Coordinates of C-alpha atoms and ligand atoms in Angstrom, one line a residue:
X1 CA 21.9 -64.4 21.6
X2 CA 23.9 -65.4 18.8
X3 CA 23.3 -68.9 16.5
X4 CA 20.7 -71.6 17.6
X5 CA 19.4 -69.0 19.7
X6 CA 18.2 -66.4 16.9
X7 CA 16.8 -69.2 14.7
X8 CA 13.5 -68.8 16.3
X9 CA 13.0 -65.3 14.5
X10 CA 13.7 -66.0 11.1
X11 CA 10.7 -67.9 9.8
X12 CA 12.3 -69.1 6.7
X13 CA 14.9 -71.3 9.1
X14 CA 11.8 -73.1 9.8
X15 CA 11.5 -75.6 6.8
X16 CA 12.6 -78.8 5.2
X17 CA 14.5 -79.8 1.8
X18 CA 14.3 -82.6 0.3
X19 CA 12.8 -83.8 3.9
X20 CA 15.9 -82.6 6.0
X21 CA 15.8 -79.3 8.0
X22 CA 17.3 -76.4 5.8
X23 CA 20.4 -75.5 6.5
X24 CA 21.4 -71.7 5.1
X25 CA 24.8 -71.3 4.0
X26 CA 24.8 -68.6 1.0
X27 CA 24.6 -65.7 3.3
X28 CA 27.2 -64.2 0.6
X29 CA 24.8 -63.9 -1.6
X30 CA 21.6 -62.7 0.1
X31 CA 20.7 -63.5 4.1
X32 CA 17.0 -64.7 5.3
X33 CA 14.6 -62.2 7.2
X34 CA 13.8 -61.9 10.8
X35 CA 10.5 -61.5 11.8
X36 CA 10.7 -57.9 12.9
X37 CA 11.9 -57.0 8.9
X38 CA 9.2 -58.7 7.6
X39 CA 6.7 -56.7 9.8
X40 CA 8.3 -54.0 9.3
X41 CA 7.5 -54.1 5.6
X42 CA 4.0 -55.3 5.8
X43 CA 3.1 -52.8 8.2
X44 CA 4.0 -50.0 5.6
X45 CA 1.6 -51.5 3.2
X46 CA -1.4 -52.3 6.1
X47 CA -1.3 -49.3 7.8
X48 CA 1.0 -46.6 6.4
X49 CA 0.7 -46.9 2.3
X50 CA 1.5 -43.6 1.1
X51 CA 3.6 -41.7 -1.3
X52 CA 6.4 -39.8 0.9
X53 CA 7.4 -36.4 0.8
X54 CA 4.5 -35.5 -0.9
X55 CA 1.2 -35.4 0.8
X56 CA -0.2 -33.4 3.4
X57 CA -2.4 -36.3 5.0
X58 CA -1.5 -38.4 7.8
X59 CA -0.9 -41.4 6.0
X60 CA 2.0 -39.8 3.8
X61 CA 3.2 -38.1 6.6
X62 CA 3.6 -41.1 8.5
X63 CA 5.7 -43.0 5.7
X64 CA 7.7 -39.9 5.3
X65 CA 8.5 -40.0 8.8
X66 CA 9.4 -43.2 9.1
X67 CA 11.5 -43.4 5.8
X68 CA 13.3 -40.7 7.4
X69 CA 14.1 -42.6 10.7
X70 CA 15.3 -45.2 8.8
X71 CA 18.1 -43.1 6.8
X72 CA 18.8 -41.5 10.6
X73 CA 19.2 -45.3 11.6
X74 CA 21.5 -45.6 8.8
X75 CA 23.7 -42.6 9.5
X76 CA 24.0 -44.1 12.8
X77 CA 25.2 -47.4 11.5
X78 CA 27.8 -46.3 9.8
X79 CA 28.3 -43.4 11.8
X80 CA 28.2 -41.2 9.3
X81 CA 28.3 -37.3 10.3
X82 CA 24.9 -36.2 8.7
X83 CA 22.0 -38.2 8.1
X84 CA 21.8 -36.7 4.4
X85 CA 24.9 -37.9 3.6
X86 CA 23.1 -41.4 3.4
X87 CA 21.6 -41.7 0.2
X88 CA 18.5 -44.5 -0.4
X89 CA 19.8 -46.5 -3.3
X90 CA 18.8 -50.0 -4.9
X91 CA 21.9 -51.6 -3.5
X92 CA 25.5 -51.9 -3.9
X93 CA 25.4 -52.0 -7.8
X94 CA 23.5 -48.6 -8.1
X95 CA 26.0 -46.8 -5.4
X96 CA 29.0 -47.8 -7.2
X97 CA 27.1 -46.9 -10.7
X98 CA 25.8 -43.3 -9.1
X99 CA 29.2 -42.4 -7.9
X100 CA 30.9 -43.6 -10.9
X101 CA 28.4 -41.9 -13.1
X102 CA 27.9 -38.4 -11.7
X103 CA 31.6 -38.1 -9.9
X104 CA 33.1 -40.2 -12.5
X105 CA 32.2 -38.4 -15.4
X106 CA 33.0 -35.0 -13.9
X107 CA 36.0 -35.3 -13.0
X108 CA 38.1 -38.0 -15.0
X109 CA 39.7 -37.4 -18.1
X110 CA 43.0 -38.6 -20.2
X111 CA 45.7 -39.1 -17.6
X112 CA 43.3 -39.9 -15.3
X113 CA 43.2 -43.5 -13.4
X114 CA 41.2 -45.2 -11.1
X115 CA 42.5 -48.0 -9.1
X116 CA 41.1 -50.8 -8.4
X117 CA 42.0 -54.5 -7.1
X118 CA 42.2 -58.3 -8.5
X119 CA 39.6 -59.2 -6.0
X120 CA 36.4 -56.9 -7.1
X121 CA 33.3 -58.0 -7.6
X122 CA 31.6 -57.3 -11.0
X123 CA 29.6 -54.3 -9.7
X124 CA 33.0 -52.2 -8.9
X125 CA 34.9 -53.5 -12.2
X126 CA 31.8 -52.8 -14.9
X127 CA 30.8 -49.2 -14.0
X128 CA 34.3 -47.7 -13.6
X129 CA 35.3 -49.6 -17.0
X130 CA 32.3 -48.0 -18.7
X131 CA 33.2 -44.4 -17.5
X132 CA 36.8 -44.9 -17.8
X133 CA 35.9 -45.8 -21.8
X134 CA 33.6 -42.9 -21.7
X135 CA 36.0 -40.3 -20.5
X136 CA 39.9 -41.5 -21.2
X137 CA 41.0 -42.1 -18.0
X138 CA 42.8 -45.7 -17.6
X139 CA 41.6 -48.8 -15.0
X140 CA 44.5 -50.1 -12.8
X141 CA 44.2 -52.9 -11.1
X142 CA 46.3 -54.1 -8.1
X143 CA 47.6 -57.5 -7.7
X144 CA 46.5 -59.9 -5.6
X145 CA 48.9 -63.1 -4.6
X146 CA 48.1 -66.9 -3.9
X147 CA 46.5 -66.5 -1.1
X148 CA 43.9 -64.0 -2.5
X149 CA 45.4 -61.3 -0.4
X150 CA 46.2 -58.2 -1.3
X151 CA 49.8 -57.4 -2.7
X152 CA 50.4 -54.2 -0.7
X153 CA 53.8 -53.0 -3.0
X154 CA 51.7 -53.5 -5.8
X155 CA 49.0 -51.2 -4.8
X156 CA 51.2 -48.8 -3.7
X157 CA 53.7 -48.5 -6.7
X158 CA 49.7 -48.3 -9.0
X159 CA 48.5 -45.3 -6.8
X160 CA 50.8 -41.8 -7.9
X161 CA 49.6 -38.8 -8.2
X162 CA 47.4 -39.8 -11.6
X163 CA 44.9 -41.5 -9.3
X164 CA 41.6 -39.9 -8.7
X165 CA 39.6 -42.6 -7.6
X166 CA 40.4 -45.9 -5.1
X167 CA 37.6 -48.0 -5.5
X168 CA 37.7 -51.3 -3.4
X169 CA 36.1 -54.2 -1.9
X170 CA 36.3 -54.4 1.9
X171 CA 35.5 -58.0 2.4
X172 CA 36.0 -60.0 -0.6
X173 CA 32.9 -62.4 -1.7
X174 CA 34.8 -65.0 -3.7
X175 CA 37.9 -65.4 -1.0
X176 CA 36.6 -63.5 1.8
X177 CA 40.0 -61.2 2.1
X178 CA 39.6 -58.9 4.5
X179 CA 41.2 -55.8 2.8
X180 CA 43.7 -53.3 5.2
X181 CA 41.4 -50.6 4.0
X182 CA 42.6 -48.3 7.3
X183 CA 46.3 -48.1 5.4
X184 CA 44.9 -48.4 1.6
X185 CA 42.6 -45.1 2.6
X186 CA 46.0 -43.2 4.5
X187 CA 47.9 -44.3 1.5
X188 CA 45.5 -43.0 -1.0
X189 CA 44.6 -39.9 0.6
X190 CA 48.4 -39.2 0.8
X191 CA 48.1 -39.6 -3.3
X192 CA 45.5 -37.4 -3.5
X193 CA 43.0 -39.8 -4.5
X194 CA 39.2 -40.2 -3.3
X195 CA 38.1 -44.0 -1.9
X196 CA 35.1 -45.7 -2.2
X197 CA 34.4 -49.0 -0.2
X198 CA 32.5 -51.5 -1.6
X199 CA 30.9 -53.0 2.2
X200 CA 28.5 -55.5 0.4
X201 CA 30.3 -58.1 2.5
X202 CA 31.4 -56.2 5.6
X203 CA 28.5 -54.5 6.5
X204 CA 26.6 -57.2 7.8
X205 CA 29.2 -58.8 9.5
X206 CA 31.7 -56.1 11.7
X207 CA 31.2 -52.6 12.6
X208 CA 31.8 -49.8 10.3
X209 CA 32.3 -46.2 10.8
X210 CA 33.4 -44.2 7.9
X211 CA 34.8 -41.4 10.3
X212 CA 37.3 -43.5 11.2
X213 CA 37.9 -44.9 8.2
X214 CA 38.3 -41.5 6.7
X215 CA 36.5 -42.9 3.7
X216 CA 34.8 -40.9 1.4
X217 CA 32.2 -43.5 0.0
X218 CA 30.5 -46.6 1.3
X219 CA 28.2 -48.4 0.3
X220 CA 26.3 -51.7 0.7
X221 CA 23.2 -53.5 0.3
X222 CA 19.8 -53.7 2.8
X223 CA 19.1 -57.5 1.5
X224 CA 22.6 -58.6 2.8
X225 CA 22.2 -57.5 6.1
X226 CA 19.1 -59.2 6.7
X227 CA 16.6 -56.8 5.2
X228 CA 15.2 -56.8 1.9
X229 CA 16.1 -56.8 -1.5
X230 CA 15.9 -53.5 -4.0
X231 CA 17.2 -51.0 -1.4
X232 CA 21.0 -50.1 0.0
X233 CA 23.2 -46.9 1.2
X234 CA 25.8 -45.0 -0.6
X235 CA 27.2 -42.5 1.9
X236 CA 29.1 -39.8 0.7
X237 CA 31.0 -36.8 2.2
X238 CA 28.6 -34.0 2.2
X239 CA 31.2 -31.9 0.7
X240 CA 31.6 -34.3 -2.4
X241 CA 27.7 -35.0 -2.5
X242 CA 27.1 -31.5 -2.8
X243 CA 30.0 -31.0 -5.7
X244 CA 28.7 -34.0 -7.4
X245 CA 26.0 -33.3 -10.6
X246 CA 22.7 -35.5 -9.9
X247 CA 22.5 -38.8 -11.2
X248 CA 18.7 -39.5 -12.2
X249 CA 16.5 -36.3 -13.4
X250 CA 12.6 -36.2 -12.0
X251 CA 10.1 -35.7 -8.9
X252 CA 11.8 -35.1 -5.6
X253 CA 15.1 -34.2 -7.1
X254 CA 14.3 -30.8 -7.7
X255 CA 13.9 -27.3 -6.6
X256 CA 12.8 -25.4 -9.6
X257 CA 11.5 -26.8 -13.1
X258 CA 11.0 -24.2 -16.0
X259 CA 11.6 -25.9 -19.4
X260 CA 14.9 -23.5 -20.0
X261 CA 16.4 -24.9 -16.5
X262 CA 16.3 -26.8 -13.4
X263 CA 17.8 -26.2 -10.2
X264 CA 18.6 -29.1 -8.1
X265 CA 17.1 -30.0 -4.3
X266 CA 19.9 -30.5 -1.9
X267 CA 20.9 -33.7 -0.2
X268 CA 19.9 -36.3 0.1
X269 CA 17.0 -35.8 -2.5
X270 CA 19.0 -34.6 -5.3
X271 CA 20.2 -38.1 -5.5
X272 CA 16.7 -39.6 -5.3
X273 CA 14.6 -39.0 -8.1
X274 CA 11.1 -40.6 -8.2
X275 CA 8.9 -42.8 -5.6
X276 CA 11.7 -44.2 -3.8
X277 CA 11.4 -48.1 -2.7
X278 CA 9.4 -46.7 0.6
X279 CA 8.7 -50.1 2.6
X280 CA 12.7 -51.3 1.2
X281 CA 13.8 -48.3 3.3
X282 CA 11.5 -48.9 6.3
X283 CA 12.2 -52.2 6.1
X284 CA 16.3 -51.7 6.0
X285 CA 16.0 -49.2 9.0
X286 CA 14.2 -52.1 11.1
X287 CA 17.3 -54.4 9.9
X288 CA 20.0 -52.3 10.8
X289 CA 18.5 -51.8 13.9
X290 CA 18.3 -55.3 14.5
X291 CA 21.8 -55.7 13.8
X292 CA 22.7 -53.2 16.0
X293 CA 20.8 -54.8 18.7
X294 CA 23.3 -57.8 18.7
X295 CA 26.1 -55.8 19.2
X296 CA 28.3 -56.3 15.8
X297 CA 31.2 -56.5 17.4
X298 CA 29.2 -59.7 19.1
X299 CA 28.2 -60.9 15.6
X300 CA 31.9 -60.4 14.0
X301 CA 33.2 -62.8 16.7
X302 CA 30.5 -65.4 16.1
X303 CA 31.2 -65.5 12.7
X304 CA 34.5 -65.6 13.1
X305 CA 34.2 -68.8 15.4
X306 CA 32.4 -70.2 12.7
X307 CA 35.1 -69.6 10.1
X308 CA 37.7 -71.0 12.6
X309 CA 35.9 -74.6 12.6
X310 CA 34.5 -74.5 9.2
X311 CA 38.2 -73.8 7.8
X312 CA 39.6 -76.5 10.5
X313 CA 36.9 -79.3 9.3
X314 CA 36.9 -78.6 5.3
X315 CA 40.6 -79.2 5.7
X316 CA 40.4 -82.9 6.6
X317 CA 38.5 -83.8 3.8
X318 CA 40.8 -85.1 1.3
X319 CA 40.6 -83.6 -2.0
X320 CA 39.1 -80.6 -1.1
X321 CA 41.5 -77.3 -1.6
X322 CA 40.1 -73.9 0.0
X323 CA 40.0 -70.8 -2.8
X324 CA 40.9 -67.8 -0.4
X325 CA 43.4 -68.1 2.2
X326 CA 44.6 -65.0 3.3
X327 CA 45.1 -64.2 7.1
X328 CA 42.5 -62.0 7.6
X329 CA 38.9 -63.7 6.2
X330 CA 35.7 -63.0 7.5
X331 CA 32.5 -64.6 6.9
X332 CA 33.1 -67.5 4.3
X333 CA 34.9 -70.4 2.9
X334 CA 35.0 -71.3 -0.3
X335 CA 36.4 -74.1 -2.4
X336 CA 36.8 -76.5 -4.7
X337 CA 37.5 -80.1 -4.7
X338 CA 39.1 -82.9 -7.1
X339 CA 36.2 -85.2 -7.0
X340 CA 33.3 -83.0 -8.5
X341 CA 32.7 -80.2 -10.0
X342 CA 31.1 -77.0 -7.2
X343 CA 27.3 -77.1 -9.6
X344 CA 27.2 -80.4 -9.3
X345 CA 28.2 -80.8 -5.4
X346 CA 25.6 -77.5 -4.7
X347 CA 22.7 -79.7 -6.4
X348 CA 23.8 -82.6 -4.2
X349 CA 23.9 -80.5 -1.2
X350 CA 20.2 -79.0 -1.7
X351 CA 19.3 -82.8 -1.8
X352 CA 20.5 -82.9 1.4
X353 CA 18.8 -79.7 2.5
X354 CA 22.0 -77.6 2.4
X355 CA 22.0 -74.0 0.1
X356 CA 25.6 -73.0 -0.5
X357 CA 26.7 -71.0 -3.8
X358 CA 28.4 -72.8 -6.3
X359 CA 29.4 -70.4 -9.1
X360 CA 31.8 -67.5 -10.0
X361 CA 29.8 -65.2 -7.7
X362 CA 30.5 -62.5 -10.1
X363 CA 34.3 -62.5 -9.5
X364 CA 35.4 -64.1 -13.0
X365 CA 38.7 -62.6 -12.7
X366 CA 39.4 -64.0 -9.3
X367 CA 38.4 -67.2 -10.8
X368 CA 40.8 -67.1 -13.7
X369 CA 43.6 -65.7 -11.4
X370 CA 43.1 -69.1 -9.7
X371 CA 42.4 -70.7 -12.7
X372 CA 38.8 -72.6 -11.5
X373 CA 36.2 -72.2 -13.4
X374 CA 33.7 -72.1 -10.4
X375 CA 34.2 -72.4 -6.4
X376 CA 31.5 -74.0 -3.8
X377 CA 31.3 -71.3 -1.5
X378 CA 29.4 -71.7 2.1
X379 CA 29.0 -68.0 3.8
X380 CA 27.5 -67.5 7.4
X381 CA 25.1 -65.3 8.8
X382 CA 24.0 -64.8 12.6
X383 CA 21.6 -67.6 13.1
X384 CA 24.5 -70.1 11.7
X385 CA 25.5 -72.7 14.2
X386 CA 28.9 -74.7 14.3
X387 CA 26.2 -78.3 13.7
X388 CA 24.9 -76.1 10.3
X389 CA 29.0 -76.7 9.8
X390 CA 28.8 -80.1 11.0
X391 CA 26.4 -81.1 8.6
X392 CA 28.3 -79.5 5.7
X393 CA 30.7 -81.4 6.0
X394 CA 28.8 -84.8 6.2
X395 CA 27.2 -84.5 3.2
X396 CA 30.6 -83.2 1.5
X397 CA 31.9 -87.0 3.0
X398 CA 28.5 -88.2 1.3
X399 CA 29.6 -86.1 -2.2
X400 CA 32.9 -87.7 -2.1
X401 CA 31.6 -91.1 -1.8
X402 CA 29.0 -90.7 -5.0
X403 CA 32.3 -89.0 -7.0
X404 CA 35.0 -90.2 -6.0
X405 CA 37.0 -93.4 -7.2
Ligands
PMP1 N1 29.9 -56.3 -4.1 C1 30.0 -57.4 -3.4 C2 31.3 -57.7 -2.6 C3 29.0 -58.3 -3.3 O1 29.1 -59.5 -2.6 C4 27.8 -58.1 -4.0 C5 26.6 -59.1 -4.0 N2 27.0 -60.4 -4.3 C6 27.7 -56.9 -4.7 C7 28.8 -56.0 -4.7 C8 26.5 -56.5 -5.5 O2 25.4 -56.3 -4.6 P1 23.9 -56.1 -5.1 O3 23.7 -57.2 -6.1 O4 23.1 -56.2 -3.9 O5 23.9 -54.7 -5.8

């Protein structure tokens, strides 16, 4: 049910560029929508348009409900313990920036260090270098080595006993690492330190379940895992939630407003101030449920397949070097080659109806540690099929012919 035969539900599959079928390969950086999401949605806005939490009629009871179903859907995909401990956010960027806000800035201080790695995107390098600067605490970051894997006696000798916080990417966007998290979490835990996981890139592609992992944050996107954009889970232990101060002040969050104090609802709304993104919500509850319905165990070894022949075919082209080598990759391959420079072979590409991502994908120290300015980077999704892969690489034998001498 995997590949050619999921293409059918994704309506945007369905189109020409440049008058060749599309190809998708930029899953990385958002994936297309099935059907089912995009009903989903709509059907919030033609049948149940109300404000949640808040109204006595049918209509607001009805998107309350099924907001609520959603978050239940998400506790299951991450099997989380307690549906509250899921927290509606507006993606990966605002999970790392609530926990590093409200956790951060309670309990760091001089001394205090946070470790993170060489291979982070943006979103988990930014907020904790803000609060760090805001509270006195120190960033460490731990090595990675030429194959963009990470350097496991590096970590280890930057986690003591002055670490608070582990915050790390699971699956790595730029190189696609697949990070040990199972022994980083042990090993941090053993330090004393809490761990967040960054799952923007491993939630839509393998199972998670932070009881297993022991881990005490996750979070990820809804837009990467084939539903829309604007919406995403932090989980959180309960204990920790409940420890933690609020992060945005207004409706919803509350229990008790005089204008001397404020007490505080309990989870998850303490974390949700305002009209939260209602059909987002709905509309991620329908996509994790379609996920689930593929079995991701399923979709992991289809995307795993497709990694094994991409990586096999981009390696006999000559003049093409892959960025991200590590034994354990999931998901995407990205690289760079002699002839051109990745902008200019993405725009040639498109011609040819193909959308990769050419860029830095928000990973400018991995790019300096490899010392590229930019990597094309082609990232699969569900409905990707080993000819998407073939026809890749014949327009990359079409780039070389235009650049090469
Ligand atoms: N972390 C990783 C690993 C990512 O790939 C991304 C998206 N490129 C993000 C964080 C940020 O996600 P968002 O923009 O959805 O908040």
């Amino acid at each position: 049910m995997l590949g050619e035969a999921l293409r059918g539900q994704f309506p945007a599959l369905n189109q020409e560029i440049g008058g060749h079928p599309l190809v998708y390969l930029d899953n990385g950086a958002t994936t297309l929508k099935p059907d089912c999401v995009i009903e989903s949605i709509t059907s919030v806005y033609a049948r149940d348009c109300a404000n949640v939490h808040r109204g006595v009629h049918t209509l607001s009871q009805r998107a309350t409900q099924r907001q609520e179903e959603a978050r239940v859907t998400a506790q299951r995909f991450l099997n989380a313990p307690e549906a509250r401990e899921c927290i509606f956010v507006r993606g990966t960027t605002e999970g790392i920036n609530l926990v590093a806000n409200t956790w951060g800035r309670a309990n760091l201080g001089p001394g205090d260090e946070v470790l993170i790695t060489a291979m982070e995107h943006h979103s988990n390098i930014v907020p904790w270098q803000m609060v760090c600067k805001a509270t006195g605490a120190t960033l460490q970051v731990a090595d990675i080595d030429d194959d963009g894997a990470l350097v496991m006696d590096d970590y280890r000798a930057k986690l003591s006993s002055k670490t608070k916080m582990v915050s790390a990417i699971h699956v790595s966007n730029a190189l696609g690492t697949v990070n040990p998290v199972e022994e980083m979490i042990r090993l941090a835990h053993d330090a004393g330190a809490l761990v967040l996981l960054d799952g923007a890139q491993s939630a839509p592609h393998q199972p998670v379940d932070v009881q297993a992992l022991d881990v005490d944050f996750f979070v990820f996107s809804g837009h990467k895992v084939y539903g829309p954009t604007g919406v995403g889970i932090l989980y959180g232990r309960e204990s920790l939630l409940d420890a933690m101060p609020p992060w945005e002040g207004g409706g919803d969050m509350i229990r008790t407003v005089t204008f001397e104090e404020t007490t505080y609802a309990g989870l998850p709304s303490k974390f949700e101030a305002g009209t939260p993104n209602i059909a987002g919500a709905i509309g991620l509850g329908t996509a994790m449920e379609f996920l689930m319905g593929l079995d991701l165990a399923k979709v992991a070894e289809h995307e795993a397949d497709l990694l094994r022949y991409a990586t096999e075919r981009l390696d006999s082209i000559d003049g093409l070097r892959r960025i991200g080598t590590a034994e354990d990759r999931a998901g995407l391959v990205g690289f760079v080659l002699d002839w051109a420079h990745p902008h200019d072979v993405g725009t040639i590409l498109d011609h040819e109806g193909i959308a990769i991502r050419a860029g830095h994908h928000c990973a400018q120290p991995v790019m300096d540690r490899f010392q590229v300015p930019a990597t094309a980077r082609a990232s699969f999704g569900v409905y990707n099929t080993r000819e998407d892969i073939d026809r890749l690489v014949s327009a990359l034998h079409s780039v070389k012919e235009i650049f090469a001498p």
